C-alpha positions as CSV (number, residue, x, y, z in Angstrom):
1,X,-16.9,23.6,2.3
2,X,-17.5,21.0,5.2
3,X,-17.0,20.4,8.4
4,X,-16.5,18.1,11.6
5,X,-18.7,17.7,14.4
6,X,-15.5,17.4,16.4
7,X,-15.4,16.0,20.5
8,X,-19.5,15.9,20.1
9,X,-19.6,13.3,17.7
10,X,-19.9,9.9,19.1
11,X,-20.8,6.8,17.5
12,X,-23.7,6.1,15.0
13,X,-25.0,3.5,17.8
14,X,-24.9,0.9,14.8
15,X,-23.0,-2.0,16.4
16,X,-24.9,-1.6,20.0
17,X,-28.1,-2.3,18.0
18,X,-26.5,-5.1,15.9
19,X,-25.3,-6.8,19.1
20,X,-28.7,-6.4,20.6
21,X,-28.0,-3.1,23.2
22,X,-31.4,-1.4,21.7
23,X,-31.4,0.9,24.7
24,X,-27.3,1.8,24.0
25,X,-28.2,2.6,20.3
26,X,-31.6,4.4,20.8
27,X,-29.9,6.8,23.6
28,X,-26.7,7.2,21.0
29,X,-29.6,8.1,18.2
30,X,-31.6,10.8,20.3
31,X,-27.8,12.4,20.9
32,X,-26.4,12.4,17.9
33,X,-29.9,13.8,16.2
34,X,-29.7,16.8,19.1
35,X,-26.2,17.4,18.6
36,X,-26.9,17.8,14.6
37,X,-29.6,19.8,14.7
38,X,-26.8,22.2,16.6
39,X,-25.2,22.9,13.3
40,X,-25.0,24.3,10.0
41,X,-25.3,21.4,7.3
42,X,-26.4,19.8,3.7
43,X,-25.1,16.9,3.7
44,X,-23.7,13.8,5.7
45,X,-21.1,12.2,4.2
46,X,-19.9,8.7,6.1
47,X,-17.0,6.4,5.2
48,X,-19.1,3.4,6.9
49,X,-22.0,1.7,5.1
50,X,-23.0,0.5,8.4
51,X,-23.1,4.7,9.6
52,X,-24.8,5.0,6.4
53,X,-27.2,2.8,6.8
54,X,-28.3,3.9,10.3
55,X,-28.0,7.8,9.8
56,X,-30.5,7.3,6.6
57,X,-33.0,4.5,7.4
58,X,-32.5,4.4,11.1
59,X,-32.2,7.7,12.6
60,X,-35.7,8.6,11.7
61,X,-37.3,6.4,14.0
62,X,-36.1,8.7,16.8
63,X,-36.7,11.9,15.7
64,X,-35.6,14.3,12.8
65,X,-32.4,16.8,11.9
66,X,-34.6,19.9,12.0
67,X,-33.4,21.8,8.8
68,X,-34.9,23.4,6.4
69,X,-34.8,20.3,4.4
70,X,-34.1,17.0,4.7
71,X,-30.3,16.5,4.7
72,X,-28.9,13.8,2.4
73,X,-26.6,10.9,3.9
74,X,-24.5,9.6,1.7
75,X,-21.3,7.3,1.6
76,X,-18.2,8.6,0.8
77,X,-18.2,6.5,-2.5
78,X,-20.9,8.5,-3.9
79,X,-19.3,11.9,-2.9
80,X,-15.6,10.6,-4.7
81,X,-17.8,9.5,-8.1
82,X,-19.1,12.9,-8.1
83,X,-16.0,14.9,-7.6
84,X,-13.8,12.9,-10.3
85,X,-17.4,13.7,-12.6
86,X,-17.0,17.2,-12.0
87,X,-13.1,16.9,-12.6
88,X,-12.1,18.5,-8.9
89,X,-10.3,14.8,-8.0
90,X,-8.1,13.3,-10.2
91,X,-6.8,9.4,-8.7
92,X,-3.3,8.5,-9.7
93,X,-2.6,6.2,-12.2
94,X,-1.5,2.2,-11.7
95,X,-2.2,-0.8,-14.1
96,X,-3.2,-3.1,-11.1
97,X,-5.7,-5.8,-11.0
98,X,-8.9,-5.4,-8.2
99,X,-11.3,-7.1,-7.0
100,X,-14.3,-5.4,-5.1
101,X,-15.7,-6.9,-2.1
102,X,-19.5,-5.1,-1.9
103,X,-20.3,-4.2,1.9
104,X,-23.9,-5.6,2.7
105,X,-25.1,-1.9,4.2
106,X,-24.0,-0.6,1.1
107,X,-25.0,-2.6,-1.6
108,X,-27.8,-5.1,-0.3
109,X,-29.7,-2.4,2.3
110,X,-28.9,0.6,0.4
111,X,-28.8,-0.6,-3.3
112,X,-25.4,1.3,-4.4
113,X,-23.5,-1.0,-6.5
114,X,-21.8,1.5,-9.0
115,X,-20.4,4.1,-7.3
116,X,-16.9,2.5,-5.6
117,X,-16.8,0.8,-9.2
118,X,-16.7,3.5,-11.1
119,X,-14.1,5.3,-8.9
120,X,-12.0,2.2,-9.2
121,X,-12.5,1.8,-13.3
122,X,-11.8,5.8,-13.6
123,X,-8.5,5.2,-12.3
124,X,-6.4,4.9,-15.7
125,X,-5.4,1.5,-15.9
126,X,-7.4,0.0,-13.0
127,X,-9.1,-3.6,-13.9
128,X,-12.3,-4.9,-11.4
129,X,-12.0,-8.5,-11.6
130,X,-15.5,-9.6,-10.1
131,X,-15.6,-12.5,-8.0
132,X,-18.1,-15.8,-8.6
133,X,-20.7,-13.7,-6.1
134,X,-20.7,-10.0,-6.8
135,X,-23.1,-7.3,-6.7
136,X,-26.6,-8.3,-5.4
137,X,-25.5,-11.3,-5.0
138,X,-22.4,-10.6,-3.2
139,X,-21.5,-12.9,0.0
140,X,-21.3,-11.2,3.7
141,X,-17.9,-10.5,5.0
142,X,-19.2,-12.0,7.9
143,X,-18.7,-8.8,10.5
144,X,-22.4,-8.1,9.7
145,X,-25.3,-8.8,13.1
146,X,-22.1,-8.0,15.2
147,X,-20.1,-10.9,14.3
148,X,-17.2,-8.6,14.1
149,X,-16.7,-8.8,17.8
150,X,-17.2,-12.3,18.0
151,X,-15.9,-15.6,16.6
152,X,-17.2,-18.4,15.3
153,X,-16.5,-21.8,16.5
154,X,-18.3,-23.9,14.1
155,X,-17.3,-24.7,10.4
156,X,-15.3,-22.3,8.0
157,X,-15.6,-18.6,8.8
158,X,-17.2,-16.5,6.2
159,X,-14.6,-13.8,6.3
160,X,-12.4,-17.0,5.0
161,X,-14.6,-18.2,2.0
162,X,-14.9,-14.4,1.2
163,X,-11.2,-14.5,1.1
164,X,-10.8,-17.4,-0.6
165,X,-13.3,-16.3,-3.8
166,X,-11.6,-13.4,-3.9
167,X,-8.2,-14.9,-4.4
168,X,-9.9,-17.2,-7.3
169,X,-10.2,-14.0,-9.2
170,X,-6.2,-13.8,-9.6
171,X,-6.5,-9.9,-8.7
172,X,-3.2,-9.1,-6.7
173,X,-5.8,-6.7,-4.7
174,X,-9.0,-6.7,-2.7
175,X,-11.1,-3.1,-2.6
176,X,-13.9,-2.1,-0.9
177,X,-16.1,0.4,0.6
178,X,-16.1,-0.5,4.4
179,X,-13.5,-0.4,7.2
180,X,-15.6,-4.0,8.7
181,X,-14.7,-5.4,5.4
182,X,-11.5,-4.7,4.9
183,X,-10.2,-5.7,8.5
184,X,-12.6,-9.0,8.3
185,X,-10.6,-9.7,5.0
């Protein structure tokens, strides 16, 4: 079963911190963390690494979801592996070429590398195609520290030279795991 927190849920405070509004995220934090403890839960799913990120590592700072246990945050990545391994999700099939892009608050803050992989190579007929700098040593978007909202006047944006080694793969398609990512490429 699972549920939505509905009109009370309001943003993780993730890009207020990022762009340096510590007072915005901190009073978004102590919020959300009451507004939790309101309800009936396991588990936090998010479809942003960068919600992810702060929910699990962040959040703590300001106080705790008062369960009877620690609830688990995870991305929604995780939560897709696990249904297809328990055969309750099935993706449909296609014989296209990817390339994944890894989100820095997924892979480099959080350490999952595997899990939108393995969704993408359980697909029948799916092919990852890695780009030159993949994995832990996969290359910012460039939406990361609040960049997102702002633009860069000085030499080649990053989102661009993302682009650009993703394209040297050949791979007609570009996946990945954030909504930051995929509108920065």
């Amino acid at each position: 079963s699972f549920g939505i927190m509905g009109k009370v849920e309001c943003c993780t405070g993730d890009p207020a911190r990022r762009l340096g509004e510590e007072n915005l995220f901190q009073m978004l934090a102590k919020q959300n963390i009451v507004n939790l403890n309101k309800i009936n839960f396991k588990t936090i799913v998010t479809n942003c690494p960068h919600c992810f990120n702060t929910l699990k590592n962040e959040y703590p700072q300001f106080g705790t979801i008062e369960k009877e246990f620690k609830p688990e945050v995870i991305h929604h990545s995780v939560l897709i592996e696990q249904l297809m391994k328990d055969n309750k999700i099935r993706l449909r099939e296609s014989k296209e070429e990817f390339t994944f892009h890894d989100p820095c608050y997924l892979g480099r803050y959080n350490d999952e590398y595997e899990a939108p992989r393995n969704t993408i190579k359980k697909a029948s007929g799916l092919k990852i195609l890695e780009m030159e700098e993949s994995g832990r040593n996969a290359k910012c978007c460039g939406a990361g520290g609040g960049h997102f909202w702002m633009d860069i006047k000085e030499g080649e944006r990053i989102n661009v030279q993302r682009t650009e080694q993703a394209m040297e793969t050949g791979a007609k398609n570009i996946a990945t795991a954030c909504p930051f990512c995929m509108q920065m490429l």
